[in-house]
Structures are given as structure tokens and as C-alpha cells.
Coordinates of C-alpha atoms and ligand atoms in Angstrom, one line a residue:
Chain A
M1 CA -21.0 21.3 8.6
R2 CA -21.2 20.7 12.3
N3 CA -18.5 18.4 12.5
I4 CA -16.1 21.4 10.6
W5 CA -17.5 23.7 13.1
A6 CA -16.8 21.9 16.2
I7 CA -13.2 21.0 14.9
A8 CA -12.4 24.7 14.1
W9 CA -13.9 25.5 17.5
K10 CA -12.0 23.2 19.5
E11 CA -8.8 24.0 17.9
T12 CA -9.1 27.8 18.3
K13 CA -9.8 27.1 22.0
T14 CA -6.7 25.3 22.1
Y15 CA -4.5 27.5 20.7
F16 CA -5.7 30.6 22.8
A17 CA -5.5 28.5 26.1
S18 CA -1.9 27.9 25.4
P19 CA 0.9 30.7 26.3
M20 CA 2.2 30.2 22.7
A21 CA -0.4 31.9 21.3
Y22 CA 0.3 35.4 23.3
I23 CA 3.9 35.3 22.6
V24 CA 3.8 34.6 18.8
G25 CA 0.9 37.7 18.6
A26 CA 2.9 39.6 20.7
V27 CA 5.8 39.1 18.2
F28 CA 3.5 39.2 15.3
V29 CA 2.3 42.9 16.1
G30 CA 5.6 44.1 17.5
I31 CA 7.3 42.9 14.2
T32 CA 4.4 44.6 12.2
G33 CA 4.5 47.6 14.1
F34 CA 8.1 48.5 13.8
F35 CA 7.4 48.3 9.9
F36 CA 4.7 50.3 10.5
V37 CA 6.3 53.2 12.5
D38 CA 9.5 52.5 10.1
A39 CA 7.2 53.3 6.7
I40 CA 5.7 56.4 8.2
S41 CA 8.8 57.9 9.7
V42 CA 10.0 59.5 6.3
P43 CA 10.2 63.1 5.1
F44 CA 6.3 62.9 3.4
P45 CA 4.7 60.2 4.8
V46 CA 1.5 58.6 3.0
A47 CA -1.1 57.6 5.4
S48 CA -1.7 53.9 3.9
V49 CA -1.3 50.8 5.6
R50 CA 1.0 49.6 2.1
G51 CA 4.7 50.2 4.1
F52 CA 3.8 47.9 7.1
L53 CA 1.7 45.1 5.0
D54 CA 4.2 44.7 2.2
R55 CA 6.9 43.9 4.4
A56 CA 4.8 41.9 6.7
V57 CA 4.4 39.8 3.5
L58 CA 7.8 39.5 2.8
L59 CA 9.2 38.9 6.2
V60 CA 6.6 38.0 8.8
M61 CA 4.3 35.4 7.2
P62 CA 6.7 32.8 5.9
V63 CA 7.8 32.2 9.1
W64 CA 4.7 32.8 11.0
A65 CA 2.1 30.8 8.9
P66 CA 4.1 27.6 9.6
I67 CA 4.3 28.3 13.3
I68 CA 0.4 28.4 13.4
T69 CA 0.2 25.5 11.6
M70 CA 2.4 22.9 12.0
R71 CA 1.0 21.5 15.3
L72 CA -2.4 20.9 13.8
L73 CA -2.0 17.5 11.6
A74 CA 1.0 16.3 12.9
E75 CA 0.3 16.5 16.5
E76 CA -3.1 14.4 15.8
Q77 CA -0.5 11.7 13.8
K78 CA 1.8 11.7 17.2
L79 CA -1.0 11.1 19.8
G80 CA -2.6 8.7 17.3
T81 CA -5.8 10.7 17.8
L82 CA -6.1 10.8 14.2
E83 CA -7.3 7.3 14.5
L84 CA -10.0 8.3 16.4
L85 CA -11.2 10.9 14.0
M86 CA -10.7 8.9 11.2
T87 CA -12.9 6.2 12.4
A88 CA -15.5 9.0 13.6
P89 CA -18.2 9.6 11.1
V90 CA -16.3 12.7 10.2
R91 CA -15.4 13.0 6.6
D92 CA -11.8 13.6 5.9
Y93 CA -12.1 17.0 3.8
E94 CA -14.1 18.1 7.2
I95 CA -11.0 17.2 9.2
V96 CA -9.0 19.7 7.1
L97 CA -11.5 22.1 6.9
G98 CA -12.1 22.5 10.0
K99 CA -8.4 23.1 10.9
F100 CA -8.0 25.5 8.1
L101 CA -11.1 27.6 9.3
A102 CA -9.3 27.8 12.7
T103 CA -5.8 28.9 11.2
L104 CA -8.3 31.4 10.0
F105 CA -9.9 32.6 13.1
I106 CA -6.2 32.9 14.5
F107 CA -4.8 34.7 12.0
L108 CA -7.9 37.2 11.8
G109 CA -7.9 37.4 15.6
T110 CA -3.8 38.3 15.2
L111 CA -4.7 40.8 12.5
L112 CA -7.4 42.3 14.9
L113 CA -4.4 43.6 16.7
T114 CA -3.0 45.8 13.9
L115 CA -6.0 47.7 13.8
W116 CA -4.4 50.0 16.4
F117 CA -2.0 50.6 13.5
V118 CA -5.3 52.0 11.2
L119 CA -6.5 54.1 14.0
L120 CA -3.1 55.9 14.9
L121 CA -3.6 56.6 10.7
F122 CA -7.4 58.0 11.4
F123 CA -6.5 60.3 14.5
F124 CA -3.2 61.6 12.6
G125 CA -4.3 61.8 9.2
D126 CA -6.6 61.5 6.7
P127 CA -6.2 58.2 5.0
D128 CA -8.7 56.8 1.8
P129 CA -10.7 54.0 3.5
L130 CA -11.4 52.2 0.4
P131 CA -7.7 51.1 -0.7
L132 CA -7.1 50.3 3.0
L133 CA -9.8 47.7 3.2
V134 CA -8.7 46.2 -0.2
A135 CA -4.8 45.9 1.4
Y136 CA -6.3 44.4 4.2
L137 CA -8.4 42.2 2.1
G138 CA -5.1 41.4 0.0
F139 CA -3.3 40.4 3.2
I140 CA -6.4 38.3 4.4
L141 CA -6.3 36.2 1.3
Y142 CA -2.3 36.1 1.1
G143 CA -2.6 34.5 4.5
A144 CA -5.0 32.2 3.7
A145 CA -2.9 31.1 1.0
A146 CA 0.3 31.0 3.6
L147 CA -1.8 29.0 6.2
A148 CA -3.2 26.4 3.4
V149 CA 0.7 25.7 2.7
G150 CA 1.5 25.3 6.4
L151 CA -1.4 23.1 6.6
L152 CA -0.2 20.8 3.7
A153 CA 3.0 20.7 5.5
S154 CA 1.5 19.6 9.1
S155 CA -0.3 16.7 7.4
L156 CA 3.4 15.3 5.9
S157 CA 4.8 13.3 9.1
P158 CA 3.9 13.2 12.6
N159 CA 6.7 16.0 13.6
Q160 CA 6.3 19.5 14.0
I161 CA 9.5 20.9 13.6
V162 CA 9.3 19.3 9.7
A163 CA 5.9 20.4 9.4
A164 CA 7.5 24.3 10.1
A165 CA 10.5 23.9 8.2
V166 CA 8.8 22.1 5.2
G167 CA 5.7 24.9 5.7
F168 CA 8.5 27.9 5.3
G169 CA 11.0 26.2 2.5
V170 CA 7.5 25.9 0.4
L171 CA 6.5 29.4 1.4
L172 CA 10.2 31.0 0.9
L173 CA 10.3 29.0 -2.4
L174 CA 6.9 30.9 -3.8
T175 CA 7.9 34.4 -2.7
F176 CA 11.4 33.9 -3.9
M177 CA 9.9 33.0 -7.7
Q178 CA 8.9 37.0 -7.4
Q179 CA 12.8 38.1 -7.6
A180 CA 13.7 35.1 -10.0
A181 CA 10.3 36.6 -12.2
D182 CA 12.3 40.3 -12.2
Q183 CA 15.7 39.0 -13.3
V184 CA 15.0 37.0 -16.2
K185 CA 13.0 38.2 -19.1
G186 CA 9.8 37.0 -21.4
A187 CA 8.0 33.7 -20.8
A188 CA 9.8 32.6 -18.3
S189 CA 9.5 35.7 -16.4
T190 CA 5.6 36.0 -16.7
I191 CA 5.1 32.2 -15.6
L192 CA 7.4 32.8 -12.7
G193 CA 5.3 36.0 -11.6
E194 CA 2.0 34.6 -12.2
V195 CA 3.0 31.5 -9.8
A196 CA 4.5 33.2 -7.2
L197 CA 2.9 34.2 -4.0
T198 CA 4.2 38.0 -3.8
G199 CA 3.5 39.5 -6.8
H200 CA -0.1 39.3 -6.7
M201 CA -0.1 41.5 -3.6
D202 CA 1.3 44.6 -5.6
D203 CA -2.4 45.7 -6.9
F204 CA -3.7 44.8 -3.6
L205 CA -1.8 47.3 -1.6
R206 CA -1.9 49.8 -4.2
G207 CA -5.7 49.5 -3.3
I208 CA -6.8 47.9 -7.0
L209 CA -9.0 45.1 -6.0
S210 CA -8.6 42.7 -9.5
T211 CA -10.3 39.3 -9.8
K212 CA -7.2 38.2 -11.2
D213 CA -5.7 38.2 -7.8
V214 CA -8.4 37.3 -5.9
G215 CA -8.6 34.0 -8.4
Y216 CA -5.1 33.0 -7.8
Y217 CA -5.1 33.2 -4.0
V218 CA -8.5 31.1 -4.0
S219 CA -7.1 29.1 -6.4
L220 CA -4.1 28.0 -4.1
V221 CA -5.7 27.8 -1.2
A222 CA -8.5 25.1 -2.8
L223 CA -5.1 23.3 -4.5
F224 CA -3.2 23.6 -1.1
L225 CA -6.6 22.1 1.0
F226 CA -7.3 19.2 -1.8
L227 CA -3.7 18.2 -1.6
T228 CA -4.1 18.1 2.4
V229 CA -7.4 16.2 2.2
R230 CA -5.8 13.7 -0.3
L231 CA -2.7 13.5 2.1
V232 CA -4.7 12.6 5.2
E233 CA -6.8 10.0 3.1
S234 CA -3.6 8.5 2.5
R235 CA -3.0 7.4 6.0
R236 CA -5.2 4.7 5.6
W237 CA -3.5 3.1 2.7
R238 CA -0.3 3.0 4.6
Chain B
M1 CA -32.3 -10.7 12.6
P2 CA -28.9 -10.3 10.3
A3 CA -25.7 -10.6 12.4
M4 CA -24.1 -7.5 14.0
I5 CA -20.7 -7.7 12.6
E6 CA -19.7 -9.9 9.4
A7 CA -16.0 -10.5 8.4
D8 CA -15.6 -12.4 5.5
N9 CA -12.0 -13.2 4.1
L10 CA -10.4 -10.2 5.1
T11 CA -7.1 -9.8 4.1
K12 CA -4.6 -7.1 4.6
Y13 CA -1.0 -6.7 3.4
Y14 CA 1.2 -4.1 4.2
G15 CA 3.5 -4.2 1.2
S16 CA 4.2 -7.5 0.7
L17 CA 4.1 -7.9 4.5
L18 CA 1.1 -10.1 5.7
G19 CA -1.1 -8.0 8.5
I20 CA -3.9 -10.6 8.5
Q21 CA -5.2 -13.5 5.9
G22 CA -8.7 -14.8 5.1
L23 CA -10.3 -13.8 8.3
S24 CA -14.1 -14.6 8.6
F25 CA -16.6 -14.6 11.5
Q26 CA -19.9 -13.1 12.3
M27 CA -21.3 -12.1 15.4
E28 CA -24.7 -11.6 16.8
R29 CA -26.0 -8.5 19.3
G30 CA -24.7 -8.4 22.7
E31 CA -21.4 -10.9 22.2
V32 CA -18.3 -10.6 23.6
L33 CA -15.5 -12.1 21.0
G34 CA -11.7 -11.9 21.8
F35 CA -9.3 -11.7 19.8
L36 CA -6.7 -13.9 21.2
G37 CA -2.8 -13.7 19.9
P38 CA 0.5 -13.1 20.9
N39 CA 2.2 -9.5 19.6
G40 CA 2.1 -9.3 16.2
A41 CA -0.5 -11.7 15.3
G42 CA -2.9 -9.1 13.3
K43 CA -5.3 -8.1 16.1
T44 CA -4.8 -4.6 15.7
T45 CA -4.9 -4.4 11.8
A46 CA -8.4 -7.0 11.8
M47 CA -9.8 -4.0 14.1
R48 CA -8.3 -1.2 12.1
I49 CA -10.6 -2.6 9.1
L50 CA -13.5 -3.2 11.2
T51 CA -13.6 0.3 12.4
G52 CA -13.1 1.8 8.7
F53 CA -9.7 3.3 9.5
M54 CA -8.3 1.4 6.9
P55 CA -9.6 -1.1 4.0
P56 CA -8.3 -4.2 3.5
T57 CA -6.5 -5.7 0.6
S58 CA -9.3 -7.9 -0.3
G59 CA -12.4 -9.3 1.3
S60 CA -15.4 -7.2 3.1
A61 CA -16.8 -6.6 6.1
R62 CA -20.4 -5.4 7.6
I63 CA -20.8 -3.4 10.7
A64 CA -25.0 -3.3 11.3
G65 CA -25.4 -4.0 8.1
Y66 CA -23.2 -1.7 6.5
D67 CA -20.2 -2.4 4.4
V68 CA -17.2 -0.5 6.5
N69 CA -15.6 0.2 2.7
T70 CA -18.5 1.6 0.6
Q71 CA -20.9 2.9 2.8
S72 CA -17.8 3.6 5.7
L73 CA -20.0 6.7 7.2
E74 CA -22.8 4.6 8.2
A75 CA -21.0 2.2 9.3
R76 CA -18.6 4.4 11.5
R77 CA -21.8 5.6 13.0
H78 CA -22.4 2.4 14.8
I79 CA -19.2 1.8 16.1
G80 CA -17.7 2.9 19.4
Y81 CA -14.0 2.8 19.1
L82 CA -10.5 2.3 21.7
P83 CA -7.4 2.0 19.9
E84 CA -4.3 0.6 21.4
T85 CA -2.7 3.5 22.4
V86 CA -5.6 5.1 24.0
P87 CA -5.1 8.4 22.2
L88 CA -6.8 11.2 24.0
Y89 CA -6.1 15.1 23.6
T90 CA -4.1 15.6 26.8
E91 CA -4.7 19.7 26.8
M92 CA -8.4 18.9 27.4
T93 CA -10.6 18.5 30.9
V94 CA -12.2 14.8 30.8
T95 CA -15.6 16.6 30.1
D96 CA -14.6 19.2 27.2
Y97 CA -12.4 15.7 25.3
L98 CA -15.9 13.9 25.9
T99 CA -18.2 16.5 24.7
Y100 CA -15.7 16.9 21.6
M101 CA -16.2 13.1 20.7
G102 CA -19.7 13.1 21.1
T103 CA -20.3 16.0 18.8
L104 CA -17.8 14.2 16.3
R105 CA -20.0 10.8 16.7
G106 CA -23.1 12.9 16.1
M107 CA -24.6 13.2 19.3
A108 CA -27.1 16.0 20.2
S109 CA -26.2 18.5 22.5
K110 CA -29.3 18.1 24.7
Q111 CA -28.7 14.9 25.4
M112 CA -24.9 15.5 26.1
A113 CA -24.9 16.8 29.3
H114 CA -27.0 13.9 30.7
R115 CA -25.3 11.3 28.7
I116 CA -21.3 12.4 29.6
A117 CA -22.8 12.4 33.4
E118 CA -23.5 8.8 33.1
V119 CA -20.7 7.7 31.3
I120 CA -18.5 9.2 33.8
G121 CA -20.3 7.4 36.6
V122 CA -20.0 4.2 34.8
C123 CA -16.5 4.8 34.1
H124 CA -15.9 5.9 37.8
L125 CA -14.5 9.2 36.7
E126 CA -16.8 11.5 39.0
E127 CA -13.8 12.9 40.6
Y128 CA -12.1 13.6 37.6
R129 CA -14.6 15.0 35.2
L130 CA -13.0 18.8 35.4
T131 CA -9.1 17.4 35.5
Y132 CA -7.0 17.7 32.4
I133 CA -6.3 14.6 31.0
S134 CA -2.4 15.1 30.9
K135 CA -2.8 14.8 34.7
L136 CA -4.2 11.6 34.9
S137 CA -2.6 8.5 35.3
K138 CA -2.6 5.4 32.7
G139 CA -5.1 3.6 34.4
F140 CA -7.6 6.6 34.7
R141 CA -6.4 7.4 30.8
Q142 CA -8.0 4.0 30.0
R143 CA -11.2 4.6 31.5
V144 CA -11.4 8.3 29.7
G145 CA -10.8 6.3 26.5
I146 CA -13.3 3.6 27.1
A147 CA -15.5 6.3 28.2
Q148 CA -15.2 8.0 24.7
A149 CA -16.3 4.7 23.1
I150 CA -19.4 3.7 24.9
L151 CA -20.4 7.5 24.9
H152 CA -22.8 7.7 21.6
E153 CA -24.4 4.1 22.6
P154 CA -22.8 2.4 20.0
D155 CA -24.1 -1.2 18.7
V156 CA -20.7 -2.4 18.4
L157 CA -17.3 -1.7 20.7
I158 CA -14.1 -2.5 19.7
L159 CA -11.2 -2.3 21.9
D160 CA -7.9 -2.8 21.5
E161 CA -6.0 -4.2 24.3
P162 CA -7.6 -2.5 26.7
T163 CA -6.0 -3.7 29.8
I164 CA -2.5 -3.3 28.7
G165 CA -0.2 -1.3 30.8
I166 CA -2.4 -0.6 33.7
D167 CA -2.1 -1.9 37.3
P168 CA -3.3 -5.0 38.5
I169 CA -6.2 -3.8 40.6
Q170 CA -7.7 -1.5 37.4
V171 CA -7.3 -4.6 35.2
V172 CA -9.6 -6.7 37.4
E173 CA -11.6 -3.3 37.3
T174 CA -11.8 -2.7 33.8
R175 CA -12.4 -6.7 32.8
Q176 CA -15.5 -6.2 35.1
L177 CA -16.8 -2.8 33.3
I178 CA -16.2 -4.5 29.8
K179 CA -18.4 -7.7 30.7
G180 CA -20.6 -5.3 31.7
L181 CA -21.1 -3.8 28.7
G182 CA -21.7 -7.2 26.6
G183 CA -25.6 -7.5 26.1
N184 CA -26.3 -3.5 25.0
H185 CA -23.4 -3.6 22.5
T186 CA -21.6 -6.2 20.7
V187 CA -18.1 -6.0 21.7
I188 CA -14.5 -7.2 20.4
L189 CA -11.9 -7.1 22.6
S190 CA -7.8 -8.3 22.0
S191 CA -5.8 -9.4 24.6
H192 CA -2.5 -11.7 24.6
I193 CA -3.6 -13.0 27.6
L194 CA -5.6 -16.0 27.6
P195 CA -7.3 -16.3 31.2
E196 CA -8.5 -12.9 30.5
V197 CA -10.5 -13.8 27.2
S198 CA -12.1 -16.8 28.9
M199 CA -13.1 -14.7 31.9
V200 CA -14.9 -11.6 29.7
C201 CA -15.6 -13.4 26.3
D202 CA -18.5 -15.6 25.2
R203 CA -16.4 -16.9 22.2
V204 CA -12.5 -16.5 21.4
L205 CA -11.1 -16.2 18.0
I206 CA -7.4 -17.2 18.2
I207 CA -4.8 -15.4 15.7
H208 CA -1.6 -16.3 15.1
E209 CA 0.8 -14.5 11.9
G210 CA -2.2 -13.3 10.7
R211 CA -4.4 -16.4 10.4
V212 CA -7.3 -17.4 12.5
V213 CA -6.4 -20.9 14.3
A214 CA -9.6 -21.5 15.9
I215 CA -12.7 -19.8 16.9
D216 CA -15.1 -21.5 19.4
T217 CA -16.3 -20.7 23.2
P218 CA -13.6 -20.7 25.6
A219 CA -15.0 -24.0 27.0
N220 CA -15.1 -25.6 23.8
L221 CA -11.5 -24.7 22.8
S222 CA -10.2 -26.1 26.3
A223 CA -12.3 -29.4 26.3
H224 CA -10.7 -30.0 22.6
L225 CA -7.0 -29.6 23.8
R226 CA -7.5 -31.7 26.2
S227 CA -9.4 -34.7 24.2
T228 CA -7.3 -35.2 21.4
Q229 CA -4.3 -34.2 19.4
R230 CA -4.4 -33.8 15.6
I231 CA -1.4 -34.9 13.1
E232 CA -1.3 -34.3 9.3
A233 CA 0.9 -36.6 7.3
E234 CA 0.9 -35.7 3.3
V235 CA 2.0 -39.5 2.0
R236 CA 2.5 -41.2 -1.2
G237 CA 1.3 -44.5 -1.5
P238 CA -2.1 -46.5 -2.4
S239 CA -4.6 -44.9 -0.1
A240 CA -6.7 -48.4 0.2
E241 CA -3.8 -49.4 2.1
V242 CA -2.3 -46.3 3.8
M243 CA -5.9 -45.9 5.6
P244 CA -6.7 -48.9 7.4
L245 CA -2.6 -49.3 8.2
L246 CA -2.7 -45.8 9.9
R247 CA -6.0 -46.6 12.1
E248 CA -4.4 -49.5 13.6
L249 CA -1.7 -47.5 14.8
N250 CA -1.7 -47.2 18.7
G251 CA -3.4 -44.2 19.9
V252 CA -5.0 -43.3 16.9
Q253 CA -8.6 -42.6 17.2
D254 CA -9.9 -41.3 13.9
V255 CA -8.0 -40.8 10.3
R256 CA -9.7 -38.8 7.6
R257 CA -8.4 -38.2 3.7
Q258 CA -7.7 -34.8 2.2
G259 CA -7.4 -35.1 -1.8
D260 CA -7.4 -38.2 -3.7
G261 CA -4.7 -39.7 -6.1
L262 CA -1.5 -41.0 -5.3
V263 CA -0.5 -38.0 -3.0
A264 CA -3.1 -37.5 -0.2
T265 CA -2.7 -35.6 3.1
Y266 CA -4.3 -37.6 6.4
V267 CA -5.4 -36.2 8.9
I268 CA -4.7 -38.3 12.1
E269 CA -6.8 -37.5 15.2
A270 CA -4.8 -39.2 18.4
R271 CA -5.3 -39.6 21.8
P272 CA -3.2 -36.8 23.6
G273 CA 0.1 -37.6 25.0
A274 CA 1.1 -40.2 22.9
D275 CA 3.2 -38.5 20.1
L276 CA 2.5 -40.2 16.9
R277 CA 4.9 -38.5 14.4
E278 CA 7.5 -41.3 15.0
P279 CA 5.5 -44.2 14.8
I280 CA 3.8 -42.6 11.6
A281 CA 7.0 -42.3 9.9
T282 CA 8.1 -45.7 10.7
L283 CA 5.4 -47.1 8.9
V284 CA 5.4 -45.1 5.9
V285 CA 9.0 -46.0 5.3
Q286 CA 8.9 -49.8 6.3
R287 CA 6.3 -49.5 3.3
G288 CA 8.3 -47.9 1.2
W289 CA 6.0 -45.0 0.3
G290 CA 7.0 -41.5 0.2
L291 CA 6.3 -39.3 3.3
L292 CA 6.4 -35.6 1.8
R293 CA 4.9 -33.9 5.3
L294 CA 3.9 -34.5 9.2
Q295 CA 3.1 -31.8 11.4
S296 CA 1.3 -31.8 14.5
V297 CA -1.3 -29.6 13.8
E298 CA -3.3 -29.1 17.3
M299 CA 0.7 -29.0 19.2
S300 CA 1.0 -25.7 17.6
L301 CA -2.5 -24.3 18.8
E302 CA -1.3 -25.6 22.2
E303 CA 2.1 -23.9 21.9
I304 CA 0.0 -20.7 21.7
F305 CA -2.4 -21.3 24.4
L306 CA 0.7 -21.9 26.6
R307 CA 2.6 -19.0 25.2
L308 CA -0.6 -16.9 25.9
T309 CA -1.4 -18.5 29.3
T310 CA 1.9 -17.7 30.8
S311 CA 2.5 -14.4 29.4
E312 CA 0.1 -12.7 32.6
E313 CA 2.6 -13.2 34.9
Q314 CA 5.4 -11.5 33.0
Ligands
ADP401 N1 1.3 0.0 9.7 C1 2.0 -0.9 9.3 N2 3.0 -1.0 8.6 C2 3.6 -2.4 7.9 N3 3.4 -3.2 8.7 C3 2.7 -3.2 10.0 C4 1.8 -2.1 10.5 N4 1.0 -2.3 11.0 C5 1.1 -3.7 11.3 N5 2.1 -3.9 10.7 C6 2.3 -5.6 11.2 O1 1.6 -6.8 10.7 C7 1.9 -7.6 11.7 C8 0.4 -7.6 12.4 O2 0.4 -6.3 13.3 P1 -0.5 -6.0 14.1 O3 -2.1 -6.2 13.8 O4 -0.3 -4.7 14.9 O5 -0.8 -7.3 15.6 P2 -1.0 -7.3 16.9 O6 -2.3 -6.5 17.2 O7 -2.3 -8.6 17.0 O8 -0.2 -7.2 17.8 C9 2.9 -7.4 12.4 O9 3.6 -8.6 11.5 C10 3.0 -6.0 12.0 O10 4.6 -5.6 12.3
MG402 MG1 -2.1 -4.9 18.4

């Protein structure tokens, strides 16, 4: 546990010490802010976060998540510091969990900035707080899954650009599966829809909390983190 | 007392490419051993196995009694390691970096500040404790690397080419620093420079193309080199006749036979200087025996030595 915290804390500090953090954070808030304003600038605006969160899922996260994760394991391989980590009395899964926790901190930190929009909603409207919470919970779960995908991509090679591109590619694929599911019929549609990353967000955004959707994101995170640990381990065999 | 490091028949293949083959040795507490060998000899491979970074293809090793493969985490607790590339997080300050490494090595936070001050003193980094590592020269980075390796006071220190690529004055300082570490730690360092290992190490293990060529004290190694020369001859012929005739050759000091039957290998110890390969060949051919192999064994060691001795001037 101590190792996981030490790694998570170090990575979080490193991230927020770089100017990149603030540029990426500003872009995140800027774009989601635009979606927010756009979603409520309609004849009969609804006081909810659904309008900006669903577009953040589609258009922001597939790019944003790989940018946050690309450095984490790729740079350790490039600098050779992974050799020091892997010869310290630290388990391979502690390395991966520490890094993942750091990405969660960074994600939550950035998400805090969007609470400004929620405050505006409460100031000018009368939103129902429970669906808001559910929507945010869904977005956090979805974000965690996207970050786990990005972390896996980062373990593949010492090259950060490759990590970002692979992460983006996989997220895009998992997103477009939903579009594909809407095109076909029958069992294929069901399967594609169940596997796709975005469909499970719909209920959350409507304020409906279902264990199936929570289970989906949690298992996805577990699966991708497990694969990442295996890939880090495989460094020992090369 | 059990040995601090035991390596038993370590072998590592990268696919079909040989890394090291049949590496065995033991070390007592406080000893300093040098891995000596040219580039590609297998020094880094051996160290990566000992530090638990990668498993051997076959064979086993123990650090402080713990198997590096099956009790990896325990073994790793007893090791301080400086990889060849001196990997450091350049965006951290020296103190932050040491604190991070100390934490991962399981040091209690209470002793950390005190111990970091100590190693910063030992490695002469006082002026740079709050400097970002990216701003440090190669030589100072090397010292930070050594500082993180000794920080948690490990029983075993493994330093891969600790003096490569730094300027001559820093090389001298680093050698003195390492020499001072023996006694408290059991140290393995690797080098391709013969004078360096003779200066710093109690024993030298010479590796060439993945195989151990010799392991002994620097004094014994050079004495041995000066006193004899060894030739191996594989001969088909009646050994009762071969042995005495080989002994009679001018310059031969001793002959031993390996294997019996009609084909055997004769190990011939000769006075240095005299190259006996030609007289042996002539003798065997005149007698009508078969000469299957004739090899100057000690010559190859000498050649390695020669290469190692001269490489420092480059
Ligand atoms: N990761 C690797 N993959 C494939 N071959 C390797 C790898 N590391 C080392 N080798 C090979 O193993 C041999 C020994 O290398 P190494 O242990 O690095 O030698 P040294 O440290 O003595 O220079 C060399 O032939 C090298 O090419
Ligand atoms: Mg090497």
C-alpha cells in the first residue's frame, strides 16, 4: 500500500509541476464549457449536466485520457528508470496501481474545475441534485476506464507518441462500436452495444444508476489494469 | 556464515543469442568482486539476473540467502543497484529523488532525512541537494545514482560500469568512493578496464562472450599469466606413448590428460614465451597420430587481458 501511495503521489506532483497540466486542464474546461453553454442555449433549457457530459464522453475523453497517461509507463522505459523500480522491493502491480491512482487524481482534479458549471446551474435554475450526482459518477467511471486503456497503451513501448496513438485508437474503436451497434440488428447489435464504451453512459446521464453499467466500467478497468501488469511483467522476459 | 551472494550455473539466452553461460561464484560479506570483460561479454546480463530484474534461463542465485527468482522481493530488499545507464528522474531535485527511492526501498520516513544527509555527504553532493537532476553533469548524476544505491544501507551493492563516461578526476574520486564501500557492503562492480578492477576489487571474474574465463585475486591472475602458458591438444594415439613424448618437448613443464581411450585431450603447461604449438604438431604428425585440435588456451586469456589493459587509454 505504501508503495502505491508513494508512486501515485510522485506522479501526481510531477504532473501538476509541469506547464502541460495547466494547458491540458484549460483546454478540457474550455471545450466542456463550450458544450455546456451550447447545451443550455436552447429555447427550453434543462438544468442538467447531461448536455455537456455526453459530448465530453464522445469528443473530449478519447483524446484527453491518452494524453494524461502516455508518459506514465513509456517514459520509465525510455529513461531506464523502470529497471530501478523493478529491482526495488516493489511488486509489479503496485507500480501499475500507483500510476493508475495518479491518473485518477489528475482526472478528478480537472473535473473539479467543471463544478463551476454545476454552480451556475444551481444559481440560475433549480436542478435535481441526485441525477447530477449519478451523471458525474458515470462520467468518473467512464473516465477511469478510458485512463486504464491509456495506461495499457503506455506500457507497450518507450515511445509516448505511440502510447497516445494506440490509446486514442482503442478508445475510438470502443466508442464507434456503439455507432456500429445502432446500425446492425439482433444479437450482433446487443453484443456490440454491451462491449462499447459509450452506451453504458446513457443511463447514468439520465440519472439512472444501474449495477450492470457500474459493473461494466469496473470490470473494464480491472481487465485493462490486469493486462497492463502482465505487460510490465513481460519486460522481465525480454 | 552463509555466503552473501551465491550464483549457481546461471545461464541466460536472449532467444537463441547467448547472454551468459554457466556463471557460478560465491561472495562473502564485505568482499568486492569485479566483473571484467569487453563490451557484450555478459556483465550487464549477469547483474540483471542477480538484481531480480530478469530471471535466468537456467541456474539459480541467492542474495543474503534468498533466491532471486522464487523469493525475489526478499532478495531485492538486500540490494542496492546502479544500472549501467544511470536512470534518474530528471524532473526531480536530488533530495526529492532520494526520498522517493528511499520510500520504495522500504525506509522508514523517520530515518530518511538523516540518512539522506549522510549519503549526500558521502557522495559529495552537498551543494546540489536542491538542484534539479536535469541540471547536473554526467559525473554528478553518477554520484546521485550511487547515492540511491547505498541509501538504504543494503547488504549487497551492484554497480554496472560505475565509472564509464565521466571525466578522469571524477573517475578517481568514484573509485575511491567505491573502495570505501567495501567492508560494509558486499560489492560487485563491472568494468572493461583492467587497472580499475585490480585497484578496487578483492577478486576479479573475467567474462568473455558469456563465459567465465577466470576468477581469482588480481595478484594471482597476473602471477599466473606470467608464469605459465597452457596449450590443449586433442590427439588420437596411444596415450602411453603420447604422454612421455610430449613431456620431453623443450619448454614443457607439465602434461595432464583429460578423457581416456584412443582420443584424449592433453593439457600442456609450458614456459611463457615459447610457442609450443608447432613442435607439438610436428611431433604428432611424425608419429602418425591424429591431431584433432590444437589450441593455446592461456593465449586467449592473455589476449583478453591485453585488450582490457589498453582500452583505458582510448
Ligand atoms: N535485451 C537484450 N536482448 C537481446 N540480446 C541482448 C539483450 N541484452 C544483452 N544482449 C546480448 O547479450 C550479450 C551480453 O550483453 P551484456 O550483458 O549487455 O554485456 P556487457 O554488459 O558485458 O557489455 C550481448 O551479445 C548482447 O548483444
Ligand atoms: Mg553492460
